[in-house]
Amino acid sequence: MTQPPLLSVDGLTTTFNTDAGLLTAVDDVSFDIAEGETLCLVGESGSGKTVASESITRLIDSPPGETGGAVRYRGRDLTEMSESELRSLRGDNITHIFQNPQDALNHCYTVGWQIVEAIQMHEDVSDDAARERAVDLLNEVGIANAAARFDDYPHEFSGGQKQRVMIAMALVTNPDLLIADEPTTALDVTVQAQILRLLNRLQDEYGLGILFVTHDLGVVAEIADRVVVMYAGKVMEHGSVYDIFEQPSHPYTRALMECLPGGERASGGIPGTLPDPVDPPDGCRFAPRCDHAVSECHTGEQPAEAEVSDSHCASCVYYQPGYDAGTILGPDTGSGSASEEVTND
């Protein structure tokens, strides 16, 4: 019997009422995350990744934001929960790591005090027991001399250390699902690699499911089991990390691969900009920037997702009946140096 997903997102849509009109930041996005699995949401800045991740646990302020669709955690629909029920689930079972630890930590209080506060919000324990648990967590995430660093303030920690503290806080309740929004963006490559190794180790130890938001395909190759490629609020392609790197099948995914070091677009990026989310184009959202767009790409709705291979789908007219996907894939369906970066087991 197939085990149900830890998290199932079905038709997630998030809109904002703005002075310019109704802005659709996330448009009919669906994916599942299994226990112990890492799913990466990837795409350019402005693709809707962060809004999607925050919409899952209803962190979007309403108004101006409104979220539709279904989000089920272990079969329970988060969209139908009361605020108190959701708040409990959000802290105990699902936790977030946000993009900038500099802003997420309170600089008026010591790091240890902030972890203790998080512990005592969820557990009825003494100050001494909470302190001991906080020191253990700081040790767990690799803070050297954790007992001595407990009473230090955030400004006394480096960027990588602050991110480790945020991970420690996220582990306070032994969650099942960790939502990490660009947690390595502000870090240099060496520290970034350390954080990714830490997350991989903690995932193995705790059995975490991870939703990892990033624009960096190098990070995706290091940590992902499966990948959802987003563009202008829509899903362009999804599949295993090997599917996406070995056979990128949507022109947008292939363009992202070509932006990697050594790729055809490494110096200039993808020409053009993302469409106006208040007034998106007809047809495929990527069509105005796509080298392979035909007239059908500019009419109607976003093309339906079509199966490229088992559990690998792309939203492109070239996978619809009567079209030849070889036109966009070309003679070499691999991704060159990009495929060599897939290193996770």
XYZ file of C-alpha atoms in Angstrom:
345
model
C 0.000 0.000 0.000
C 1.401 3.371 -1.033
C 2.051 5.692 1.891
C 0.138 9.001 1.599
C 2.260 12.132 1.202
C 3.365 14.115 4.221
C 2.156 17.282 2.488
C -0.158 17.537 -0.506
C -0.661 20.908 -2.218
C -3.512 20.934 -4.739
C -4.417 23.930 -6.894
C -2.771 26.488 -4.590
C -3.607 30.034 -5.728
C -2.668 33.257 -3.942
C -3.837 36.692 -5.028
C -3.356 40.210 -3.682
C -5.676 43.162 -4.071
C -3.479 46.085 -5.139
C -4.074 49.608 -6.431
C -3.101 48.335 -9.886
C -5.606 45.471 -9.766
C -5.727 41.830 -8.751
C -2.187 40.418 -8.610
C -1.907 36.643 -8.941
C 1.369 35.589 -7.347
C 0.692 31.826 -7.260
C -1.573 30.310 -9.874
C -2.887 26.732 -9.542
C 0.267 25.137 -8.134
C 0.226 21.472 -7.067
C 2.858 19.136 -5.612
C 3.369 16.480 -2.923
C 6.162 15.957 -0.407
C 6.811 12.519 1.065
C 8.240 11.890 4.512
C 12.013 12.312 4.484
C 11.970 13.861 1.007
C 13.382 17.187 -0.163
C 11.385 19.037 -2.801
C 12.886 22.202 -4.278
C 10.813 25.075 -5.640
C 13.079 26.755 -8.160
C 12.784 29.738 -10.479
C 13.879 33.326 -10.960
C 13.187 35.912 -8.283
C 9.551 36.935 -8.637
C 8.364 33.513 -9.806
C 6.098 33.070 -6.776
C 8.209 30.575 -4.836
C 8.263 32.408 -1.498
C 4.571 33.316 -1.669
C 3.761 29.667 -2.374
C 5.800 28.467 0.606
C 4.221 31.012 2.966
C 0.734 30.310 1.639
C 1.013 26.679 2.743
C 0.801 27.632 6.432
C -1.249 30.790 5.808
C 1.492 33.259 6.707
C 0.125 35.607 4.024
C -1.745 38.531 5.580
C -5.430 38.624 4.637
C -6.246 41.197 3.475
C -4.639 41.996 1.087
C -3.797 38.378 0.290
C -6.292 35.610 -0.414
C -5.335 31.951 -0.764
C -7.339 29.200 -2.428
C -6.882 25.520 -3.162
C -6.218 22.671 -0.750
C -3.159 22.097 1.450
C -3.238 18.782 3.320
C -0.778 17.819 6.024
C -1.115 14.107 6.812
C -4.573 14.289 5.261
C -5.752 17.318 7.286
C -6.649 20.374 5.217
C -4.784 23.390 6.587
C -7.065 25.774 4.694
C -10.042 24.654 6.796
C -8.332 24.929 10.199
C -9.009 27.668 12.715
C -6.172 30.091 13.388
C -5.456 28.483 16.779
C -5.337 24.982 15.276
C -3.045 26.163 12.513
C -0.807 28.066 14.925
C -0.263 24.914 16.943
C 0.471 22.830 13.846
C 2.715 25.543 12.397
C 4.890 25.566 15.492
C 4.884 21.880 16.358
C 4.788 19.938 13.100
C 5.708 22.416 10.374
C 8.456 24.979 10.863
C 9.970 27.704 8.700
C 13.503 28.945 8.129
C 13.379 32.371 6.539
C 15.737 33.935 4.062
C 17.564 36.460 6.223
C 18.546 35.369 9.755
C 19.757 38.921 10.377
C 16.136 40.068 10.355
C 14.600 36.925 11.870
C 16.579 37.103 15.135
C 15.837 39.759 17.767
C 19.064 41.663 18.388
C 17.918 42.872 21.811
C 18.021 39.373 23.312
C 20.669 36.686 23.559
C 20.546 33.772 21.155
C 20.070 31.336 24.010
C 17.156 33.278 25.472
C 15.397 33.225 22.085
C 15.768 29.451 21.764
C 14.587 28.955 25.347
C 11.544 31.116 24.616
C 10.712 28.937 21.599
C 11.078 25.787 23.700
C 8.875 27.056 26.521
C 6.193 28.169 24.071
C 5.703 24.515 23.158
C 6.768 22.622 26.284
C 6.048 23.070 29.981
C 9.655 22.814 31.168
C 11.797 24.631 33.709
C 14.302 27.321 32.771
C 17.176 24.950 33.511
C 15.733 22.158 31.381
C 15.028 24.585 28.519
C 18.573 25.948 28.724
C 20.015 22.439 28.588
C 17.858 21.629 25.560
C 18.893 24.898 23.861
C 22.588 24.141 24.373
C 22.030 20.640 22.955
C 20.376 22.131 19.867
C 23.211 24.617 19.360
C 25.652 21.720 19.569
C 23.480 19.720 17.156
C 23.706 22.412 14.473
C 27.442 22.829 14.864
C 27.871 25.934 17.043
C 31.269 25.496 18.704
C 31.399 26.058 22.490
C 27.602 26.103 22.561
C 27.303 26.499 26.332
C 29.518 29.586 26.236
C 27.794 31.034 23.159
C 24.344 30.659 24.753
C 24.553 34.150 26.285
C 25.912 35.876 23.170
C 23.814 38.275 21.113
C 23.057 37.783 17.395
C 25.541 40.488 16.316
C 28.300 38.353 17.832
C 27.586 35.547 15.355
C 28.590 35.328 11.694
C 25.964 34.992 8.962
C 26.457 31.235 8.763
C 26.273 30.885 12.539
C 23.052 32.903 12.658
C 21.552 30.601 10.062
C 22.573 27.618 12.194
C 20.797 29.251 15.152
C 17.652 29.621 13.026
C 17.861 25.930 12.119
C 18.234 25.086 15.829
C 15.070 27.085 16.582
C 13.233 25.275 13.791
C 14.148 21.916 15.361
C 12.799 22.804 18.826
C 9.610 20.761 18.372
C 11.073 17.894 16.306
C 8.948 18.845 13.278
C 7.986 16.567 10.403
C 8.245 19.267 7.726
C 10.766 22.076 7.381
C 10.052 24.920 4.936
C 13.327 26.661 4.096
C 13.096 29.871 2.062
C 16.431 30.687 0.407
C 18.331 29.886 3.631
C 21.763 30.040 1.982
C 21.329 33.060 -0.297
C 23.310 35.558 1.796
C 26.157 33.138 2.562
C 29.446 32.600 0.748
C 29.842 29.330 -1.118
C 31.900 27.606 1.583
C 29.404 28.385 4.347
C 26.542 27.572 1.988
C 27.960 24.105 1.445
C 28.265 23.620 5.218
C 24.609 24.565 5.755
C 23.455 22.202 3.007
C 25.460 19.342 4.519
C 23.955 20.179 7.905
C 20.415 20.047 6.504
C 21.127 16.725 4.799
C 22.463 15.282 8.062
C 19.549 16.581 10.121
C 17.112 15.214 7.564
C 18.641 11.762 7.959
C 18.577 12.013 11.762
C 15.096 13.484 12.176
C 13.359 12.058 9.092
C 12.397 15.554 7.985
C 10.464 16.370 4.867
C 11.934 19.577 3.433
C 10.432 22.163 1.100
C 13.439 24.158 -0.073
C 12.923 27.423 -1.958
C 15.809 28.616 -4.111
C 16.811 30.229 -7.398
C 20.218 28.494 -7.336
C 20.402 25.328 -9.432
C 23.695 24.417 -7.794
C 21.855 24.200 -4.469
C 19.085 22.174 -6.107
C 21.627 19.637 -7.349
C 23.073 19.285 -3.853
C 19.883 18.800 -1.849
C 16.814 17.941 -3.958
C 15.041 14.640 -4.448
C 12.380 16.232 -6.640
C 12.062 19.647 -8.277
C 9.188 21.967 -9.182
C 10.154 24.709 -11.637
C 8.027 27.841 -11.279
C 7.713 30.848 -13.554
C 5.348 33.809 -13.092
C 3.259 31.904 -10.552
C 2.837 28.787 -12.724
C 4.493 25.371 -12.676
C 6.503 24.903 -15.871
C 7.965 21.475 -15.119
C 8.328 18.981 -12.298
C 10.151 15.710 -11.821
C 12.983 14.020 -9.980
C 16.231 15.939 -9.646
C 17.730 13.538 -12.196
C 14.871 14.163 -14.644
C 15.312 17.914 -14.376
C 19.099 17.916 -14.732
C 19.497 15.075 -17.226
C 16.481 15.900 -19.396
C 15.255 19.468 -18.786
C 12.145 19.481 -20.944
C 10.526 22.928 -20.719
C 12.294 25.755 -22.586
C 12.366 27.764 -19.355
C 14.094 24.957 -17.440
C 16.598 24.554 -20.262
C 17.220 28.307 -20.256
C 17.915 28.187 -16.506
C 20.384 25.360 -17.075
C 22.127 27.399 -19.750
C 22.670 30.164 -17.187
C 24.911 27.892 -15.112
C 28.663 28.553 -15.298
C 29.909 27.312 -18.671
C 26.420 27.424 -20.182
C 25.345 29.317 -23.294
C 23.623 32.037 -21.237
C 26.140 32.179 -18.374
C 27.181 35.751 -19.129
C 23.925 37.355 -20.206
C 21.116 35.388 -18.566
C 17.667 34.967 -20.112
C 16.670 37.987 -22.232
C 13.555 39.860 -21.158
C 11.749 40.064 -17.817
C 8.973 38.265 -15.998
C 5.461 39.313 -17.071
C 3.274 41.694 -15.108
C 1.478 39.526 -12.488
C -1.521 41.883 -12.669
C -1.823 41.411 -16.430
C -0.068 38.174 -17.441
C 0.085 37.222 -21.121
C -2.286 34.745 -22.725
C -1.011 31.239 -23.305
C 2.266 30.120 -21.807
C 3.661 32.634 -19.317
C 7.167 32.082 -20.695
C 6.209 32.500 -24.364
C 7.313 36.181 -24.681
C 10.870 35.138 -23.721
C 10.931 31.714 -25.374
C 13.119 31.018 -28.403
C 10.752 28.233 -29.514
C 7.379 29.950 -29.122
C 4.824 29.471 -31.913
C 1.484 31.206 -32.380
C -0.327 28.624 -30.241
C 1.945 29.505 -27.307
C 0.424 33.002 -27.162
C -3.255 32.045 -26.978
C -5.605 30.458 -24.457
C -4.394 29.219 -21.079
C -1.113 27.843 -19.843
C -0.646 24.479 -21.621
C -1.764 21.487 -19.605
C 0.979 19.485 -17.931
C 1.980 16.582 -20.153
C 3.978 13.511 -19.187
C 7.558 13.496 -20.442
C 8.374 10.273 -18.624
C 7.195 8.556 -15.456
C 6.485 11.307 -12.844
C 8.163 13.907 -15.067
C 5.818 16.509 -16.580
C 6.152 19.749 -18.527
C 3.634 22.502 -19.300
C 4.483 23.179 -22.950
C 2.605 22.918 -26.246
C 5.428 20.835 -27.714
C 4.279 17.920 -25.549
C 0.708 18.157 -26.789
C -0.602 15.913 -29.601
C 0.592 17.020 -33.021
C 3.814 18.658 -31.827
C 7.375 17.379 -31.815
C 9.143 17.814 -28.476
C 12.431 17.093 -30.251
C 12.179 20.610 -31.685
C 12.927 22.124 -28.268
C 15.106 19.332 -26.909
C 17.472 19.187 -29.868
C 19.830 16.293 -30.610
C 21.380 16.347 -27.099
C 18.712 15.879 -24.438
C 21.210 16.117 -21.598
C 22.232 19.334 -19.942
C 26.005 19.151 -20.174
C 27.819 20.441 -17.156
C 24.559 20.960 -15.305
C 23.882 17.241 -15.057
C 27.291 16.675 -13.508
C 26.277 18.802 -10.538
C 23.680 16.334 -9.277
C 25.503 14.928 -6.266
C 22.882 13.817 -3.725
C 22.179 10.137 -3.156
